[in-house]
Short mmCIF file of C-alpha atoms in Angstrom, two decimals:
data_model
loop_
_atom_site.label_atom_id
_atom_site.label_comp_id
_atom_site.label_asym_id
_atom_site.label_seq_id
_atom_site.Cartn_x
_atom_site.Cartn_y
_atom_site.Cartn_z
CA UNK B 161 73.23 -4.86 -42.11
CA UNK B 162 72.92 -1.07 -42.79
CA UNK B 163 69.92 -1.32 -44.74
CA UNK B 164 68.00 -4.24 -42.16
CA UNK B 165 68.26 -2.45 -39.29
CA UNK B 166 65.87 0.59 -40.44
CA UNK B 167 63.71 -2.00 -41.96
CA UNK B 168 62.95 -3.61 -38.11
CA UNK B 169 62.29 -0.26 -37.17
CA UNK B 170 59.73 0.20 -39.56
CA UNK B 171 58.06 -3.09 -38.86
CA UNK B 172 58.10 -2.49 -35.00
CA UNK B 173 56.55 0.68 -35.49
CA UNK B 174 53.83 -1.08 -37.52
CA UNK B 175 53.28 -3.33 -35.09
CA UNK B 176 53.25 -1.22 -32.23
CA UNK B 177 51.20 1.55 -33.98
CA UNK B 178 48.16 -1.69 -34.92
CA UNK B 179 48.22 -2.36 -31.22
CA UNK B 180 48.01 1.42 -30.38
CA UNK B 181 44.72 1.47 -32.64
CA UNK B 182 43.16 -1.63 -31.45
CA UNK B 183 43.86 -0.89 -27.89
CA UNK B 184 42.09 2.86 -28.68
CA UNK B 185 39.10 1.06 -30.22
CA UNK B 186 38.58 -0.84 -27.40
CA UNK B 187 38.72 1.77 -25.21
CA UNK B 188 36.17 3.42 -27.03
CA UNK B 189 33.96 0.82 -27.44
CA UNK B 190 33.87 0.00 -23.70
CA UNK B 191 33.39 3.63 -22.59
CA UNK B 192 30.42 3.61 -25.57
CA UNK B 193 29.13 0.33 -23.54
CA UNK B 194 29.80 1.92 -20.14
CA UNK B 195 27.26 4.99 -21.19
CA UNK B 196 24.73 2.94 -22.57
CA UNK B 197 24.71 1.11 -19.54
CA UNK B 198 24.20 3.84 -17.29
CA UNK B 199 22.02 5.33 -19.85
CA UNK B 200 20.09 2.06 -18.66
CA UNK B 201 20.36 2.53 -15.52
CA UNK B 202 18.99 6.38 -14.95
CA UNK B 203 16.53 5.34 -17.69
CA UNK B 204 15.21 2.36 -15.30
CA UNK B 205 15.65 4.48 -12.16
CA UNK B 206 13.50 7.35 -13.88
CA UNK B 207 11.12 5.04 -14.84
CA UNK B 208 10.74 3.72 -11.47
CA UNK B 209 10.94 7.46 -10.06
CA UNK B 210 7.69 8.26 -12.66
CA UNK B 211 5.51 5.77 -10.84
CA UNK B 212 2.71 7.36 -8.86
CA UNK B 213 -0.86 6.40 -7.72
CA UNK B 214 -3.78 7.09 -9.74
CA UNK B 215 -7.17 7.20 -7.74
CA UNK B 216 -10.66 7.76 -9.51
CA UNK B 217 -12.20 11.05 -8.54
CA UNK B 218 -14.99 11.33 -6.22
CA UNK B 219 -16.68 14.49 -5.83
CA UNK B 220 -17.89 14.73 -9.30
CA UNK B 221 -19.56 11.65 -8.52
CA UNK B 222 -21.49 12.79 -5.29
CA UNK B 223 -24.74 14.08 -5.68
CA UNK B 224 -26.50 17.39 -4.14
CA UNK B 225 -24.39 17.65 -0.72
CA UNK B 226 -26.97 19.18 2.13
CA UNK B 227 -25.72 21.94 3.69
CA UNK B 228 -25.50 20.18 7.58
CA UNK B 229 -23.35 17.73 5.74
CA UNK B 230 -21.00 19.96 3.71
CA UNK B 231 -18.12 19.71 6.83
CA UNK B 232 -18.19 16.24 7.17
CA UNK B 233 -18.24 15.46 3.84
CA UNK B 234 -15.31 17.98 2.44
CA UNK B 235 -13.17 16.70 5.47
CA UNK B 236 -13.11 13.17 4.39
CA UNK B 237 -12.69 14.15 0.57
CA UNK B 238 -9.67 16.24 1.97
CA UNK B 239 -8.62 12.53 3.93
CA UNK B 240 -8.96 11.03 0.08
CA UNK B 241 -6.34 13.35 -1.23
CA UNK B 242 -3.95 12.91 2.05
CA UNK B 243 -4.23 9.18 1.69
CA UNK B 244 -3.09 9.04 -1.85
CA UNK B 245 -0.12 11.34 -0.96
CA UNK B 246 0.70 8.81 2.02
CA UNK B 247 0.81 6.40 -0.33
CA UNK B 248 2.90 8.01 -3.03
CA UNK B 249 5.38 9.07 -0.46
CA UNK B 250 5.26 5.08 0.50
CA UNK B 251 5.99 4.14 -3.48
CA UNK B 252 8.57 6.25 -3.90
CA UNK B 253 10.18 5.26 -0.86
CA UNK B 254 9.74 1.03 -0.92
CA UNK B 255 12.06 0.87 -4.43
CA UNK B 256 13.21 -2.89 -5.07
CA UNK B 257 10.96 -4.18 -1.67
CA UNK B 258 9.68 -6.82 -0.65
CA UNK B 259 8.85 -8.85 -4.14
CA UNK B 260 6.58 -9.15 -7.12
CA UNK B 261 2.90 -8.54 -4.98
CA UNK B 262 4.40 -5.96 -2.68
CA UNK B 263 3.51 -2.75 -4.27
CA UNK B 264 -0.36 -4.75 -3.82
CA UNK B 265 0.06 -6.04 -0.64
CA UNK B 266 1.35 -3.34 1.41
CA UNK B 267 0.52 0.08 -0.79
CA UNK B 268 -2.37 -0.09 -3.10
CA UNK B 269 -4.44 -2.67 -0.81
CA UNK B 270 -4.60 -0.83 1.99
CA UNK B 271 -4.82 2.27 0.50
CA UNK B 272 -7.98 0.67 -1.23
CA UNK B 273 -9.03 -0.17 2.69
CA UNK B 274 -8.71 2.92 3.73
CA UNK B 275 -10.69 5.03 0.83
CA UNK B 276 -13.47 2.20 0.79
CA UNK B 277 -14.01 3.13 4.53
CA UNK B 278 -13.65 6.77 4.01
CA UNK B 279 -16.03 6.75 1.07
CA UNK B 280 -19.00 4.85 3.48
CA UNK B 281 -18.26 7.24 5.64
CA UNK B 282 -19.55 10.18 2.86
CA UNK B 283 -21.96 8.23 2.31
CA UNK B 284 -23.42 8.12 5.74
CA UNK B 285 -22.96 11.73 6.21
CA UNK B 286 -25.27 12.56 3.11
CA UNK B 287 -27.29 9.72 4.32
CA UNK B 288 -28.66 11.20 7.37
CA UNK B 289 -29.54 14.32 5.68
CA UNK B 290 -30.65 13.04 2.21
CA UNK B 291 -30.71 9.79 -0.27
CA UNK B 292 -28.03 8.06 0.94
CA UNK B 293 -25.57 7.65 -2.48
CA UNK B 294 -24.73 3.64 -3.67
CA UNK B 295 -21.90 2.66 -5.89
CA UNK B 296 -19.30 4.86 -3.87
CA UNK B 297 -17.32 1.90 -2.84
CA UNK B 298 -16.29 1.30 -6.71
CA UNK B 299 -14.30 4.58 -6.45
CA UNK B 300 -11.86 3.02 -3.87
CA UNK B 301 -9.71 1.15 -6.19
CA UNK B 302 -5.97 2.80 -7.22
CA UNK B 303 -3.61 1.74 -9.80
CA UNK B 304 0.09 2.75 -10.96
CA UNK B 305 0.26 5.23 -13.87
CA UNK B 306 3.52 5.60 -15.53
CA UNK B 307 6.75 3.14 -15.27
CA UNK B 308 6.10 -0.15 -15.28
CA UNK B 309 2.58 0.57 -13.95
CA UNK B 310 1.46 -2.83 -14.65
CA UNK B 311 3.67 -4.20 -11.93
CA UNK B 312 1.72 -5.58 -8.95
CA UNK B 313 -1.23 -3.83 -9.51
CA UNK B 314 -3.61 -7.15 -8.86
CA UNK B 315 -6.97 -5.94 -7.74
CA UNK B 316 -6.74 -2.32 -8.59
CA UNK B 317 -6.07 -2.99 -12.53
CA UNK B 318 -9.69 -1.86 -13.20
CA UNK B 319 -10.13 1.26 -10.60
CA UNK B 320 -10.46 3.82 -13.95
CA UNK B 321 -13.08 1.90 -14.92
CA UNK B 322 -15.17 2.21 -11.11
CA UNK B 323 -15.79 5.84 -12.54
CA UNK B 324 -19.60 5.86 -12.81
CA UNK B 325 -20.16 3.78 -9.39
CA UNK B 326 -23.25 1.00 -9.78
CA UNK B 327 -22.41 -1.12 -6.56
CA UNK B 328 -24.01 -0.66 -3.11
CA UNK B 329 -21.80 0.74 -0.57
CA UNK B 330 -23.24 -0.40 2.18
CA UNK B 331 -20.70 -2.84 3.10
CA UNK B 332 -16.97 -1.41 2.62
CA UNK B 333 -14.32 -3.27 2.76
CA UNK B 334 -11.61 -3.18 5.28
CA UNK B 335 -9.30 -0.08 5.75
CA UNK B 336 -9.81 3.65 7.58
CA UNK B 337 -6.19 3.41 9.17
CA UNK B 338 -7.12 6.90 9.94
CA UNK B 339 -8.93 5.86 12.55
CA UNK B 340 -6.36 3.38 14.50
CA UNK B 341 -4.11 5.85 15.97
CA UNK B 342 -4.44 4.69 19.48
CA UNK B 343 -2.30 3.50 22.09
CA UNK B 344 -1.68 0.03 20.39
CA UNK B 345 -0.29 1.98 16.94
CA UNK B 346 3.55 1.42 17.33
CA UNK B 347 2.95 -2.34 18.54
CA UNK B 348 5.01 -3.04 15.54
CA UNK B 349 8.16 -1.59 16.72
CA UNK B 350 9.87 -4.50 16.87
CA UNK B 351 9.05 -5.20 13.44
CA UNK B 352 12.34 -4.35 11.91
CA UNK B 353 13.90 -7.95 13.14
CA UNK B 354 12.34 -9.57 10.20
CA UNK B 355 11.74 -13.42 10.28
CA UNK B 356 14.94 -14.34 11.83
CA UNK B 357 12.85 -16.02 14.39
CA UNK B 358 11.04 -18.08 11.99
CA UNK B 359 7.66 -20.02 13.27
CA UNK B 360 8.52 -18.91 16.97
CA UNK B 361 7.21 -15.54 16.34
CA UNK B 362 3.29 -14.89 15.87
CA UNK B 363 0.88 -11.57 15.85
CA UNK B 364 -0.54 -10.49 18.91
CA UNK B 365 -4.02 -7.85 18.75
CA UNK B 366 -5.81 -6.57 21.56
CA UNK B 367 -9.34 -8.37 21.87
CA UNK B 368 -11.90 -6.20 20.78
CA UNK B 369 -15.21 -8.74 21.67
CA UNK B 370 -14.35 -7.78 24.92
CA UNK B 371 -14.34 -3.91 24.90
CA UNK B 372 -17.86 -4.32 23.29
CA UNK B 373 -20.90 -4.24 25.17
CA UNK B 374 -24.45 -3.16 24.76
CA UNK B 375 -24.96 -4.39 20.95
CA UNK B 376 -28.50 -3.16 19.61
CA UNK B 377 -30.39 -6.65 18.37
CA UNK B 378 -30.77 -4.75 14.93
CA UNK B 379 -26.54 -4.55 14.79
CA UNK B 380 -25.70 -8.14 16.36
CA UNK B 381 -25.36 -10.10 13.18
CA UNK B 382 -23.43 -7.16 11.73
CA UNK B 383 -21.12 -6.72 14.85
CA UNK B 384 -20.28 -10.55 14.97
CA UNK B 385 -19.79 -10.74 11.61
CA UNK B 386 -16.86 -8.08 12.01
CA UNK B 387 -15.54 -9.77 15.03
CA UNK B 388 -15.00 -13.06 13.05
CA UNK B 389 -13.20 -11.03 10.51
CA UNK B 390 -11.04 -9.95 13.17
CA UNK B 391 -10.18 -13.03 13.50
CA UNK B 392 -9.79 -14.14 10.02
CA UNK B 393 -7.64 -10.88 9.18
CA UNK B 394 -5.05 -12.21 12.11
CA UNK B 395 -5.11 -15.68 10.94
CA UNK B 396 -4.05 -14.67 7.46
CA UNK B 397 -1.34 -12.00 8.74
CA UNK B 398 0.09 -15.05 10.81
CA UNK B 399 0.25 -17.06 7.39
CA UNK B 400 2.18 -14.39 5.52
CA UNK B 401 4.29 -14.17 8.74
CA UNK B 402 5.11 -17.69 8.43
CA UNK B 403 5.54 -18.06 4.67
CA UNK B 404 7.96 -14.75 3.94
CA UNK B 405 11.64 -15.92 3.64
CA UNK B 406 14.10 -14.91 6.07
CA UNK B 407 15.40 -10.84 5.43
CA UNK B 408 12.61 -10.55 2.93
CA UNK B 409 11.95 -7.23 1.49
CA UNK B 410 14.57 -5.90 4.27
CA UNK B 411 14.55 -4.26 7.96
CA UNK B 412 11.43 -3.37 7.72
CA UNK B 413 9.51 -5.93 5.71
CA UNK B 414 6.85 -6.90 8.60
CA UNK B 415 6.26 -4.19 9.71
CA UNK B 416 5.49 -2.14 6.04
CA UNK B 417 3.83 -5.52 4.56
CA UNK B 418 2.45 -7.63 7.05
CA UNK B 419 1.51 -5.46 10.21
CA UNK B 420 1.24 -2.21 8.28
CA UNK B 421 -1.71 -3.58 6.08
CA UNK B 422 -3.13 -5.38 9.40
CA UNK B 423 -3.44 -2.50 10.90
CA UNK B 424 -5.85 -0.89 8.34
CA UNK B 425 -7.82 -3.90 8.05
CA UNK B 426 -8.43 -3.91 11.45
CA UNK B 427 -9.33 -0.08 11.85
CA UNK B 428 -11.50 -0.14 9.15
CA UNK B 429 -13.19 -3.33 10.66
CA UNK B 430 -13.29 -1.80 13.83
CA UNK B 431 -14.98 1.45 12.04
CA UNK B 432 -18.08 -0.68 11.00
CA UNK B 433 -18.69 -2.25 14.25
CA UNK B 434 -18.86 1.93 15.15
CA UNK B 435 -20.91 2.63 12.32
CA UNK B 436 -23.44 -0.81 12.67
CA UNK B 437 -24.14 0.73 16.76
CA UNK B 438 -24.74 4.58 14.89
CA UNK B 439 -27.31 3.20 12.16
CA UNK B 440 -29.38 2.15 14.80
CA UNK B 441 -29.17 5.13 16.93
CA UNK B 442 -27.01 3.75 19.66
CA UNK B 443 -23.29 5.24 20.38
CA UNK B 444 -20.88 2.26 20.37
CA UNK B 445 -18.07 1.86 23.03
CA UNK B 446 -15.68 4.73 23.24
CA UNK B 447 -11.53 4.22 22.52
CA UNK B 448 -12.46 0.58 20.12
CA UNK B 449 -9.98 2.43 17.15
CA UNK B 450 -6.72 2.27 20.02
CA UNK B 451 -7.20 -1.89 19.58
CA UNK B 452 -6.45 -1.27 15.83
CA UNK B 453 -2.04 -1.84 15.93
CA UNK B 454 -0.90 -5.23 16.66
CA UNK B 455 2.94 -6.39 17.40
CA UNK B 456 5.16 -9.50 17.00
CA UNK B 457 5.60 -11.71 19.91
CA UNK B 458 7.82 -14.40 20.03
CA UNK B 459 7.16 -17.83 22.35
#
């Protein structure tokens, strides 16, 4: 009995001492996990944090600036720079939103908008003085650059490549939100409340046919065609408004990706019905850029 009693000892201390180690490893192991896991983490979140918006440059592509058009044309290449910063600010703000296209569809779309109208703009202002420059609309394409820059790019995948511009600008696309900061601007306010209202709710614009009177012959085809894409750019917001899933993209979806992006289109639509009256002398209709912001309704 003597001798069997120290002998238990010893085994329970064996024992106890193997579960001691295993239950050590373990906790090592799991805190070695734990770190690589939030290794992961700060290594996705700095990858995300590294996106930013890469835009080709476009004063190395102008050619001889006149001298009447050096104001004009250095204030809009100053608008470039503030529109990618805009933008950037958006990016780095919109982390996780809104889906697969949304980086597209509400950042690097409308930013593309907004520099294609800006760069006609340029364009007319060395125009009147000199040559008019083509190809300046090829420079209005952005993609991401670092991170997963591949994500949601669409369009803008090949905007490096728009360096030496070949196509006509004649015709920009939509964009120039720049110009649509009137009265009409914070229609969206109501925005936030998502599509919790489902098919009841629609988009609501001011009419801009209306507000337009005294079209030179030369600019009527031109002006109507814009006014149909008016139409078309509210039809297709209304679609998206329809199709996107109940507390998509959060509080703010609608408003950041659906009447955000509407907004542009519209200025920059409105801008060319401006710019077809100025081509052929005639001043267009004053305060058309308030009619830019549309808001939800609900009925």
């Amino acid at each position: 009995m003597s001798r069997g009693l120290p002998l238990l000892h010893r085994r329970r201390i064996l024992v106890s001492g193997a579960i001691g180690g295993i239950t050590c490893a373990a906790v090592v192991v799991g805190a070695a996990m734990a770190g690589q896991d939030d290794g992961s983490g700060d290594a996705n979140a700095s990858t995300k944090a590294a996106q930013t918006i890469s835009c080709p440059a476009v004063a190395g592509s102008l050619p001889e600036i006149p001298a009447e058009a050096r104001a004009e044309v250095d204030r809009n290449l100053a608008l470039l720079d503030t529109q990618i910063a805009e933008a950037d600010k958006r990016l780095g703000a919109s982390q996780g939103e809104g889906g697969p296209n949304f980086v597209q569809n509400a950042i690097l779309g409308p930013l593309a908008d907004k520099r294609k109208s800006t760069l006609d703009r340029i364009a007319i202002s060395i125009g009147r003085r000199a040559e008019k420059p083509t190809g300046l609309d090829a420079l209005a394409e952005c993609t991401l650059s670092g991170g997963e820059a591949g994500a949601g790019t669409g369009a803008g995948g090949e905007a490096d490549s728009g360096a030496t511009p070949t196509a006509a600008a004649s015709e920009p696309a939509d964009g120039g939100a720049e110009q649509g900061s009137g009265a009409e601007q914070g229609g969206g306010a109501d925005a936030g409340s998502g599509t919790d209202e489902g098919s009841a709710q629609t988009i609501s614009c001011p009419d801009v046919a209306s507000k337009i009177s005294g079209v030179p012959a030369a600019a009527r085809a031109e002006v109507d065609r814009n006014l149909a894409l008016l139409d078309t750019q509210i039809a297709e917001a209304d679609k998206r408004l329809g199709t996107s899933r109940q507390g998509e993209g959060g509080p703010n979806f609608v408003q950041n990706a659906i009447l955000g992006p509407l907004k542009d289109k519209r200025a920059s639509t409105i801008d060319r019905i401006e710019l077809s009256f100025s081509r052929q002398g005639s001043t267009a209709p004053s305060g058309l850029d308030a009619l830019a912001g549309c808001s939800l309704t609900s009925g």
